[in-house]
Coordinates of C-alpha atoms in Angstrom, one line a residue:
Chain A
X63 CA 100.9 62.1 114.7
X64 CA 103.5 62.5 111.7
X65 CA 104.9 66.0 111.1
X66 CA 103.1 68.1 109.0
X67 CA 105.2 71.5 107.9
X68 CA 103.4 74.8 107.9
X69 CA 104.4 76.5 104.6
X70 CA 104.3 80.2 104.0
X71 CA 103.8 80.7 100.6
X72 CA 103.9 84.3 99.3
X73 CA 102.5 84.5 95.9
X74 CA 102.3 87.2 93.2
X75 CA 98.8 88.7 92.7
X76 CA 99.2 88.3 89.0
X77 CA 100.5 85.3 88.2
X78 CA 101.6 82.8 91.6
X79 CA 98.1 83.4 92.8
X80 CA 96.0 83.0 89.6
X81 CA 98.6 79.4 89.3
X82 CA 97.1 78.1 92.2
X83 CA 93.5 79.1 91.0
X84 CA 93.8 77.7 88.4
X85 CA 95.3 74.3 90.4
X86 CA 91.9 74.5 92.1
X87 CA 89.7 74.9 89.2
X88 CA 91.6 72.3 87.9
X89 CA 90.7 69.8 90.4
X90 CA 94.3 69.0 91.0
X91 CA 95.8 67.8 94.4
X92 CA 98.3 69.4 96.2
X93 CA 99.2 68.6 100.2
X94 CA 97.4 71.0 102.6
X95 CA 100.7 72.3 104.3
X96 CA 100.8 76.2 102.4
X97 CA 99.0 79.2 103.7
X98 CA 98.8 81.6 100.5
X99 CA 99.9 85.3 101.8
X100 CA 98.8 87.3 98.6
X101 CA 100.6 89.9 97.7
X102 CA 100.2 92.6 94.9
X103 CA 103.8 91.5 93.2
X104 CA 106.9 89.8 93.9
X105 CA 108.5 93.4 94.1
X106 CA 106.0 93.8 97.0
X107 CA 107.9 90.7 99.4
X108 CA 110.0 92.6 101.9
X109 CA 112.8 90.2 103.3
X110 CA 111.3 91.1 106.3
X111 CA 108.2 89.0 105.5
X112 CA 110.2 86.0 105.2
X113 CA 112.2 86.7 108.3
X114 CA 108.9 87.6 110.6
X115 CA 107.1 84.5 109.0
X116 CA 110.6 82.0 110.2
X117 CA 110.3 84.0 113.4
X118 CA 106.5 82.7 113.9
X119 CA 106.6 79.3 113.8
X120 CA 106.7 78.6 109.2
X121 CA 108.4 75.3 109.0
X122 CA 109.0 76.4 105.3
X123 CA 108.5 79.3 102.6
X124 CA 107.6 79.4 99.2
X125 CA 108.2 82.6 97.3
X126 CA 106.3 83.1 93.8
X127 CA 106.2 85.3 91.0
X128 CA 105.7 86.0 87.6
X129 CA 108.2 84.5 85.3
X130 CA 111.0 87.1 84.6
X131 CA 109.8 89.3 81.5
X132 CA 105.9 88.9 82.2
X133 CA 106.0 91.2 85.2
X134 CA 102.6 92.9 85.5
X135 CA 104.1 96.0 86.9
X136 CA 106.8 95.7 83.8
X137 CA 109.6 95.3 86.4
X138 CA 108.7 93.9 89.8
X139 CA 110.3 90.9 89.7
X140 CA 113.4 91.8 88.3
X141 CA 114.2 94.0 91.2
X142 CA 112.5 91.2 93.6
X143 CA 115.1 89.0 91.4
X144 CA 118.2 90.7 93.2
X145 CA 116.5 91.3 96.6
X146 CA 116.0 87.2 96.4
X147 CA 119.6 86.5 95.3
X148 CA 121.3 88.4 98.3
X149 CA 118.5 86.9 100.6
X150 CA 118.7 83.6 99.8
X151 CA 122.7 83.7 100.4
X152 CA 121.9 85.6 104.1
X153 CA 119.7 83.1 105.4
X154 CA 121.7 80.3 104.1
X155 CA 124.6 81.7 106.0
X156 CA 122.8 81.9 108.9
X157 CA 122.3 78.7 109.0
X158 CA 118.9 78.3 107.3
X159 CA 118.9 75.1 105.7
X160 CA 118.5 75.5 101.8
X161 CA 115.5 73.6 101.2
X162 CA 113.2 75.5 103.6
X163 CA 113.4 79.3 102.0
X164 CA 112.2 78.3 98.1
X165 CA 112.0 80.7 95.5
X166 CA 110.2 79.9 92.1
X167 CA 108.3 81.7 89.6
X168 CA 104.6 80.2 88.2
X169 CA 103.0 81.9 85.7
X170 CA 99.0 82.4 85.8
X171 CA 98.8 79.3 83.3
X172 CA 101.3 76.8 85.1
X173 CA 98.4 75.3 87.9
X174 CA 99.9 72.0 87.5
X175 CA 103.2 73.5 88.2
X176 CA 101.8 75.0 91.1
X177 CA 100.8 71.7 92.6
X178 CA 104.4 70.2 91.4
X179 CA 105.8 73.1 93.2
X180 CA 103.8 72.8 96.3
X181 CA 104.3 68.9 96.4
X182 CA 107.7 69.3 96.1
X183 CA 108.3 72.0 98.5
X184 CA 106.7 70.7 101.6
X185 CA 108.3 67.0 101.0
X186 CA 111.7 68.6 101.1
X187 CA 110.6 70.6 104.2
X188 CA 109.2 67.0 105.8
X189 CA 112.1 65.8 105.1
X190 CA 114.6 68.6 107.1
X191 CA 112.2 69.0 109.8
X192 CA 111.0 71.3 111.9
X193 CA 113.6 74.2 112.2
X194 CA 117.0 74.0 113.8
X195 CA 119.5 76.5 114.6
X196 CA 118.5 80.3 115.3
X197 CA 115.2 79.9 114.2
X198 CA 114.3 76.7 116.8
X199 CA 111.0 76.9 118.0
X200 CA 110.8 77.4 121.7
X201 CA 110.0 74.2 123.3
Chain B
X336 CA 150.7 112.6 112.1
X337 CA 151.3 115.8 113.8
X338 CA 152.0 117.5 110.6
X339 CA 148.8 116.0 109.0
X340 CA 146.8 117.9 112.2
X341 CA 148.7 120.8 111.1
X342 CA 148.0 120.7 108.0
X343 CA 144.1 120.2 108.6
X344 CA 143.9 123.3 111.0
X345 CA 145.3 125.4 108.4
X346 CA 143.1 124.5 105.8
X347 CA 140.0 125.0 108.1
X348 CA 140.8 127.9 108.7
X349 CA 142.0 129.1 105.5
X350 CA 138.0 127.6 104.5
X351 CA 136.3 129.2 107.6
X352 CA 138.1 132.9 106.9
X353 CA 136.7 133.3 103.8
X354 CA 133.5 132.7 104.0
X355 CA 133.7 128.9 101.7
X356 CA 132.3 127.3 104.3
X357 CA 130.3 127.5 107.6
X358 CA 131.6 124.3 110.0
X359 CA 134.2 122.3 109.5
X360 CA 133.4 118.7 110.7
X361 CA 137.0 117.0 112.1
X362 CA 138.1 115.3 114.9
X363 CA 139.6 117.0 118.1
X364 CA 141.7 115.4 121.4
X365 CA 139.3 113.2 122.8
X366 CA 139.4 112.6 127.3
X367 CA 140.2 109.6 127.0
X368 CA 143.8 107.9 125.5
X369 CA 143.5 106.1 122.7
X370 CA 140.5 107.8 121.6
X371 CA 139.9 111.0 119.3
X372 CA 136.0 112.9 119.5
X373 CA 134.0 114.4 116.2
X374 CA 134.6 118.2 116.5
X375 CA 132.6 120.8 114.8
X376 CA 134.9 123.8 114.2
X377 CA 132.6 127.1 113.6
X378 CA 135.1 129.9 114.1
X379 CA 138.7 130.2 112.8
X380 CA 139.8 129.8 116.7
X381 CA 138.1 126.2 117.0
X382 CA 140.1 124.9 114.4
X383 CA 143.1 125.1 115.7
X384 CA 141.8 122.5 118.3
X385 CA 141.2 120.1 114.9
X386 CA 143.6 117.0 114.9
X387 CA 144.4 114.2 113.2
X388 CA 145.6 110.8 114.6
X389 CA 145.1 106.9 114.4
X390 CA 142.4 107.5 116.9
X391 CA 139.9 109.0 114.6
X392 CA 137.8 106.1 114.2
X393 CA 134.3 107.3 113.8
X394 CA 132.7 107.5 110.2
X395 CA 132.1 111.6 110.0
X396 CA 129.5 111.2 107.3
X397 CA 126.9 110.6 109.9
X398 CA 126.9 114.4 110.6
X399 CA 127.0 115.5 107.3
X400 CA 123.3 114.8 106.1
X401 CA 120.4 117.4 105.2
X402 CA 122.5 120.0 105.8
X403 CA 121.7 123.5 105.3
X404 CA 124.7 126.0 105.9
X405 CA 127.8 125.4 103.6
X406 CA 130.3 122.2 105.3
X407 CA 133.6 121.0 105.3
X408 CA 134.5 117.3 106.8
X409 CA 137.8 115.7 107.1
X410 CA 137.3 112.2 105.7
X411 CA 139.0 109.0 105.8
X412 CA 138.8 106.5 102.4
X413 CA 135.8 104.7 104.0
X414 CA 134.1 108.1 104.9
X415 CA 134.1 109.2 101.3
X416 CA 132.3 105.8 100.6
X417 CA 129.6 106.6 102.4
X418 CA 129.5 110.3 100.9
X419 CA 128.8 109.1 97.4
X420 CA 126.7 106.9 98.4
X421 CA 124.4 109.5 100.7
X422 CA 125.2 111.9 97.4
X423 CA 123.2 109.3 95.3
X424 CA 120.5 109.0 97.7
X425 CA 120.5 112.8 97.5
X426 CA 121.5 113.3 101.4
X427 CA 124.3 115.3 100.7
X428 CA 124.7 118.5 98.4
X429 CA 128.0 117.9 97.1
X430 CA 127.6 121.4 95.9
X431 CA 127.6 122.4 99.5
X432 CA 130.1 119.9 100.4
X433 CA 133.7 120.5 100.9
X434 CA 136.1 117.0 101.6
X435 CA 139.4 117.1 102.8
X436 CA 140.4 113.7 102.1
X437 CA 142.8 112.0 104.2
X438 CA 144.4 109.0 103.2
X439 CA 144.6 106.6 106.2
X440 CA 146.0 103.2 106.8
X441 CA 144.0 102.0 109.4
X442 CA 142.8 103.2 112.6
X443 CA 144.1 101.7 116.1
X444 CA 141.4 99.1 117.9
X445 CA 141.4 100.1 121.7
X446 CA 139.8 97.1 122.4
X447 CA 142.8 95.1 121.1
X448 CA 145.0 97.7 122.6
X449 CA 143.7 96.6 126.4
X450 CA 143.4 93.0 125.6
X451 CA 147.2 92.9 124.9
X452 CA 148.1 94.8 127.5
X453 CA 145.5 93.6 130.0
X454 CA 144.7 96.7 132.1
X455 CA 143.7 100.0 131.8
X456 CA 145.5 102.2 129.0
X457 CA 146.3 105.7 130.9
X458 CA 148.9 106.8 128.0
X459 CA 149.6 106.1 124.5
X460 CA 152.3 107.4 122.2
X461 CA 152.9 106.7 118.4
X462 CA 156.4 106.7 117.0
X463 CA 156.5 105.9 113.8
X464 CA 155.1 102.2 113.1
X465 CA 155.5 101.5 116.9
X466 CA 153.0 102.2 119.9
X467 CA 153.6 102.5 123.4
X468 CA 151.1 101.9 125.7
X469 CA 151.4 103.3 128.9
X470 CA 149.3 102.7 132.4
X471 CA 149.7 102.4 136.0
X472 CA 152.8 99.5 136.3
X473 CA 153.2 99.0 133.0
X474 CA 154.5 100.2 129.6
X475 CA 154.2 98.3 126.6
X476 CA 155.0 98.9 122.9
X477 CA 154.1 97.1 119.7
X478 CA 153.5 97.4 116.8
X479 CA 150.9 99.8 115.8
X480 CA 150.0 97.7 112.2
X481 CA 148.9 94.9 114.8
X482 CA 146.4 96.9 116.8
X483 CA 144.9 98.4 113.8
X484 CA 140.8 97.3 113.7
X485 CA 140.2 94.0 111.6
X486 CA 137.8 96.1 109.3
X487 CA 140.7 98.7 108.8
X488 CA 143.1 95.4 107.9
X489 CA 140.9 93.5 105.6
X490 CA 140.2 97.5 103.9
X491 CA 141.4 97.8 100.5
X492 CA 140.3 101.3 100.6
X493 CA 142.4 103.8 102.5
X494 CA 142.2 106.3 100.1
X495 CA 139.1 108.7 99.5
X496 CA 137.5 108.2 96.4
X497 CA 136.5 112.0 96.2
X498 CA 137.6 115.0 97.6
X499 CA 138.3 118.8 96.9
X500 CA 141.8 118.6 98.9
X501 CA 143.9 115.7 99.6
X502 CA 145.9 116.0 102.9
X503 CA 148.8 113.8 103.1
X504 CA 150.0 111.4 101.0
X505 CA 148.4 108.6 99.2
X506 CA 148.7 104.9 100.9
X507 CA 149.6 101.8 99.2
X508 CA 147.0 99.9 97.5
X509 CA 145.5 96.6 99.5
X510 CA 144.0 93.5 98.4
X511 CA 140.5 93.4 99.5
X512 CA 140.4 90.3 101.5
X513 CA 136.7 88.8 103.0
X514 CA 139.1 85.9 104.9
X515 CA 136.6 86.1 107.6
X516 CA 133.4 85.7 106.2
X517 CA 135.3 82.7 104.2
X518 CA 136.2 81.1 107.1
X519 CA 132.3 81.2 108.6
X520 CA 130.8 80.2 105.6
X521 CA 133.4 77.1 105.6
X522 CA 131.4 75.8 108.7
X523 CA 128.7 74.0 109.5
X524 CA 125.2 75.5 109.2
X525 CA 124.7 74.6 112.7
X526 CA 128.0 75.6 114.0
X527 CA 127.0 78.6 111.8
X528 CA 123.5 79.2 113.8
X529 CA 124.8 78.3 117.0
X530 CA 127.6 81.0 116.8
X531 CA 124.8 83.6 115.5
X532 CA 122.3 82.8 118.2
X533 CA 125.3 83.3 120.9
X534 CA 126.3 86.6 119.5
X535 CA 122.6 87.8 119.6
X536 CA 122.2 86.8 123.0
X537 CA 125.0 89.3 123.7
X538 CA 122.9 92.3 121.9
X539 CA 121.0 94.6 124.1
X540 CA 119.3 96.6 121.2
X541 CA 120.9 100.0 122.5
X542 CA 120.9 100.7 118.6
X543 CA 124.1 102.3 118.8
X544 CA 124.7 100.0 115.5
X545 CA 121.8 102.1 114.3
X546 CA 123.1 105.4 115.1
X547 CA 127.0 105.0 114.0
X548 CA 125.9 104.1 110.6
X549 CA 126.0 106.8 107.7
X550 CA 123.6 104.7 106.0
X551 CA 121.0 103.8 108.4
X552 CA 118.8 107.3 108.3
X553 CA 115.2 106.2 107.5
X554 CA 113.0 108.7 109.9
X555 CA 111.4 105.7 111.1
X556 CA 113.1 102.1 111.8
X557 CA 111.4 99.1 111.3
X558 CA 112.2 98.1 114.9
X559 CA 110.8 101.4 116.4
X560 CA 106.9 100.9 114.6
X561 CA 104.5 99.2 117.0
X562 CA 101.7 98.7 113.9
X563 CA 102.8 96.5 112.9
X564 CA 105.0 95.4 115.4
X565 CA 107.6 93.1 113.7
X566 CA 110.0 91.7 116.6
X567 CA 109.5 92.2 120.3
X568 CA 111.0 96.0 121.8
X569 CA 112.7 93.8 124.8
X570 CA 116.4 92.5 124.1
X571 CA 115.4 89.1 125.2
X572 CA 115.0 87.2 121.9
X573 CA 118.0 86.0 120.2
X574 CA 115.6 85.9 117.0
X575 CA 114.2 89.2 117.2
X576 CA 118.2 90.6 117.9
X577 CA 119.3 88.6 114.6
X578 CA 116.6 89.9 112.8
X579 CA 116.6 93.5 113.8
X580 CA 120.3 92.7 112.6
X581 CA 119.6 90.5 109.5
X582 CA 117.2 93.2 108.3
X583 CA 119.6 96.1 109.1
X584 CA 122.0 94.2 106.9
X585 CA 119.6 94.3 104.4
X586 CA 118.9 97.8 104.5
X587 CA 123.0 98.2 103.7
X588 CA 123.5 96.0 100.6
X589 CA 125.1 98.1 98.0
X590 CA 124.8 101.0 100.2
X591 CA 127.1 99.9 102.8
X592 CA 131.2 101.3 102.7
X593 CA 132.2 98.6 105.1
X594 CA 133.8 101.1 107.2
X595 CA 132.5 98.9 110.5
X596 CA 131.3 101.9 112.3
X597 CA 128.5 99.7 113.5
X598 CA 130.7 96.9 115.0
X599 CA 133.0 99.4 116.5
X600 CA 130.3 101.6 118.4
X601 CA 128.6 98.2 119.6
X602 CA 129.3 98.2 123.5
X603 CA 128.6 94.2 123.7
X604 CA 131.5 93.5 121.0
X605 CA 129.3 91.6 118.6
X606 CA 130.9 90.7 115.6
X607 CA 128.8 92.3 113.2
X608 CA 131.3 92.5 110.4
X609 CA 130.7 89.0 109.9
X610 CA 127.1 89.7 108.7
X611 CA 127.7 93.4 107.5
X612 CA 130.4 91.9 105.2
X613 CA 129.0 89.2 104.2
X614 CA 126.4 91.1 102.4
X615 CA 129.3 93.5 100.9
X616 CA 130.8 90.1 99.4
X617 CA 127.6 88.9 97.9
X618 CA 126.9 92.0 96.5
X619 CA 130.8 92.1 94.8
X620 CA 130.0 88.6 94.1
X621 CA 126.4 88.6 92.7
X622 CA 126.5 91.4 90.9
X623 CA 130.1 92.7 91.0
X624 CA 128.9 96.4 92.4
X625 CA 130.8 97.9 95.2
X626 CA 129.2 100.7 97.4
X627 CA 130.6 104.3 96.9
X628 CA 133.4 103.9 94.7
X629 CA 131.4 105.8 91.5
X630 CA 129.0 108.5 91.8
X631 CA 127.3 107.9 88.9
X632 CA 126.2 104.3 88.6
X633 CA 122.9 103.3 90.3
X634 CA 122.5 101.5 93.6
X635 CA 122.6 97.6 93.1
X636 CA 119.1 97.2 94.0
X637 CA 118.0 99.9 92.8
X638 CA 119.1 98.4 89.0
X639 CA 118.4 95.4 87.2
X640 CA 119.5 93.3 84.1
X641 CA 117.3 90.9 82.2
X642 CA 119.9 88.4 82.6
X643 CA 120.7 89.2 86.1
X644 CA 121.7 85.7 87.9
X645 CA 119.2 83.1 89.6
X646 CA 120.9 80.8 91.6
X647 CA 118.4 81.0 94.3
X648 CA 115.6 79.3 92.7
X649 CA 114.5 76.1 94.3
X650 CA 115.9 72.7 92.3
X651 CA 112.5 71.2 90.5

């Protein structure tokens, strides 16, 4: 049987979530690998989620939010926006491989972005594999 | 040195006499050589037994939160760090805070002390820039600027950034230097892994990482909740330990005064500087904000800029 990545995808209640609604409505294919954790805003995503979910077994994580500006709490994702950068740089330096921790931002009218995204993000994830390093799943 | 000790004890006492404060935090002669103990001085006769040395390792700050009578501390560069930032958090009254800043240059690692001499350390003595080590069939000296910690070295912060009275004299400027970190980041991602998953292994989750830390206060830790219960209460997991560890980090960015408290009271010698600093370099880095050096600028993450960088977005 090939590999098929599980992907985490955390998604913005506001924008992220009501992308990939929209995907659906749209009739628009996307590969099966993400499991949508909903979350009120980006704000909201607590490196710990991202952490706990590499812990458990996610091959990959996508991290989505409303566009910088078009927060629906005003500011949520500009304070996620730092919180990201400094993660992003941690996990990479513990040896996370850069393609499997993505962060992007969808707005509630990009669903064919969301599918791009989606597409894109669990090819890449394919590609690296299940994961190495700290993070190895137990055999 | 001596005189600096001197110096301390009278103003403690001067402070405790009339009335400025209640308890002086300080160090006094700690059991063991090479090693000085957190003293509270409450009377004018306990301060005499304050002293200052290049023993006095442990970040005071940690005492000085939520306080209620009036305090004193003796504090190192590093120390008054971690004041401002606990001011800003509003942990500390600096109304009801009295610092006796001393400038240090570095405080002596014992660990590196007993590795060089390889046995037990009965005796030390400090003359000048030299050390002598003394135990049973063997005396040693060397120079003191060699034993200092590797957090102390790589510190370009030896002087305190606030303080009501400064005891002794000012120390020379250093560069800041993250040669370290540097030299990790150089390597491999899986040499990179590999040497975090064998440092983990090490950890036994005693938390005394936890408990050195100035900044690490919240009532209830994230490893301590059961509901929901985010990594495993046993030790065993290199994954839980880095992420107990990864998350502590976390916790510290833009808070944390890099004054390695946490690596120095770990009793497995992890090399925690090597994540704890690597999140004070990202933070310079990112966002150029270093922790405690202005008491009235906002926390890093507790700020934002519309045009604040975005280099972690994935490539589309």
């Amino acid at each position: 049987m090939s590999y098929e990545p599980k992907v985490v995808a955390f998604l913005c209640n506001w924008c992220s979530y009501a992308g990939a609604d929209l995907a659906g409505v749209g009739r628009l294919q996307y590969p099966p690998n993400v499991r949508v954790v909903r979350v009120p805003c980006s704000g909201r995503i607590n490196p710990l989620f991202i952490f706990s979910a590499l812990r458990n077994g996610a091959d990959g994580i996508l991290t989505s939010g409303c566009h910088p500006g078009d927060c629906h709490y005003v500011s949520g994702n500009y304070v996620a926006r730092r919180k990201f950068a400094l993660l992003k740089s941690m996990l990479n330096y513990m040896g996370v491989e850069e393609d499997r921790v993505n962060f992007t931002w969808v707005s509630a009218a990009e669903g064919g972005r969301f599918a791009d995204v989606v597409s894109k993000v669990s090819e890449r994830v394919k590609e690296i594999g299940p994961p190495k390093g700290v993070f190895k799943k137990a055999d | 040195m001596q005189n600096l000790s001197k110096v301390i004890q009278d103003t403690a006492k001067k402070l405790l006499e009339e009335k400025k404060v209640d308890l002086v935090v300080g160090f006094a002669q700690g059991s063991l050589p090479l090693r000085s103990t957190p003293y509270f001085a409450r009377t004018v006769d306990q301060a005499a037994n304050l002293i200052w040395d290049e023993y006095c390792e442990n970040n005071l700050t940690n005492y000085l939160r939520k306080r209620e009578e009036k305090v004193a501390v003796v504090a190192k560069g590093c120390d008054t760090r971690s004041i401002v930032a606990l001011m800003k958090e509003n942990q500390i009254d600096r109304e009801k805070l009295y610092i006796i800043g001393v400038p240090c240059q570095g405080m002596i690692d014992r660990k590196k002390a007993s590795k060089l001499v390889g046995g037990e350390i009965l005796e030390a003595e400090i003359n000048g820039e030299e050390i002598t080590l003394k135990g049973n069939g063997f005396e040693q000296k060397a120079p003191k600027a060699e034993l200092y910690y590797d957090t102390c070295i790589r510190c370009a912060y030896g002087n305190p950034v606030i303080y009501d009275e400064l005891v002794g004299e000012e120390v020379a400027a250093k560069e800041l230097s993250f040669a370290e970190v540097e030299e990790f980041e150089a390597k491999s991602a899986e040499e990179r892994a590999s040497f975090l998953a064998q440092e983990m292994e090490k950890c036994i989750r005693c938390y005394a990482c936890r408990n050195a830390c100035p900044t690490c206060y919240c009532p209830e830790c994230f490893v301590d909740t059961s509901s929901p219960q985010w990594i495993s209460k046993r030790a065993y997991s290199a994954k839980d330990n880095l992420i107990f560890q990864g998350v502590r980090v976390f916790h510290q960015l833009g808070r944390c005064a890099d004054c390695g408290a946490c690596e120095r009271a770990c009793p497995m010698g992890i090399k925690l500087s090597l994540l704890t600093r690597k999140g004070v370099k990202d933070v310079k880095e990112t966002f150029g904000y270093e922790a405690g050096l202005n008491p009235d600028d906002k926390p890093v993450l507790n700020d934002f800029t519309p045009d604040d960088p975005q280099p972690f977005l994935m490539k589309e």
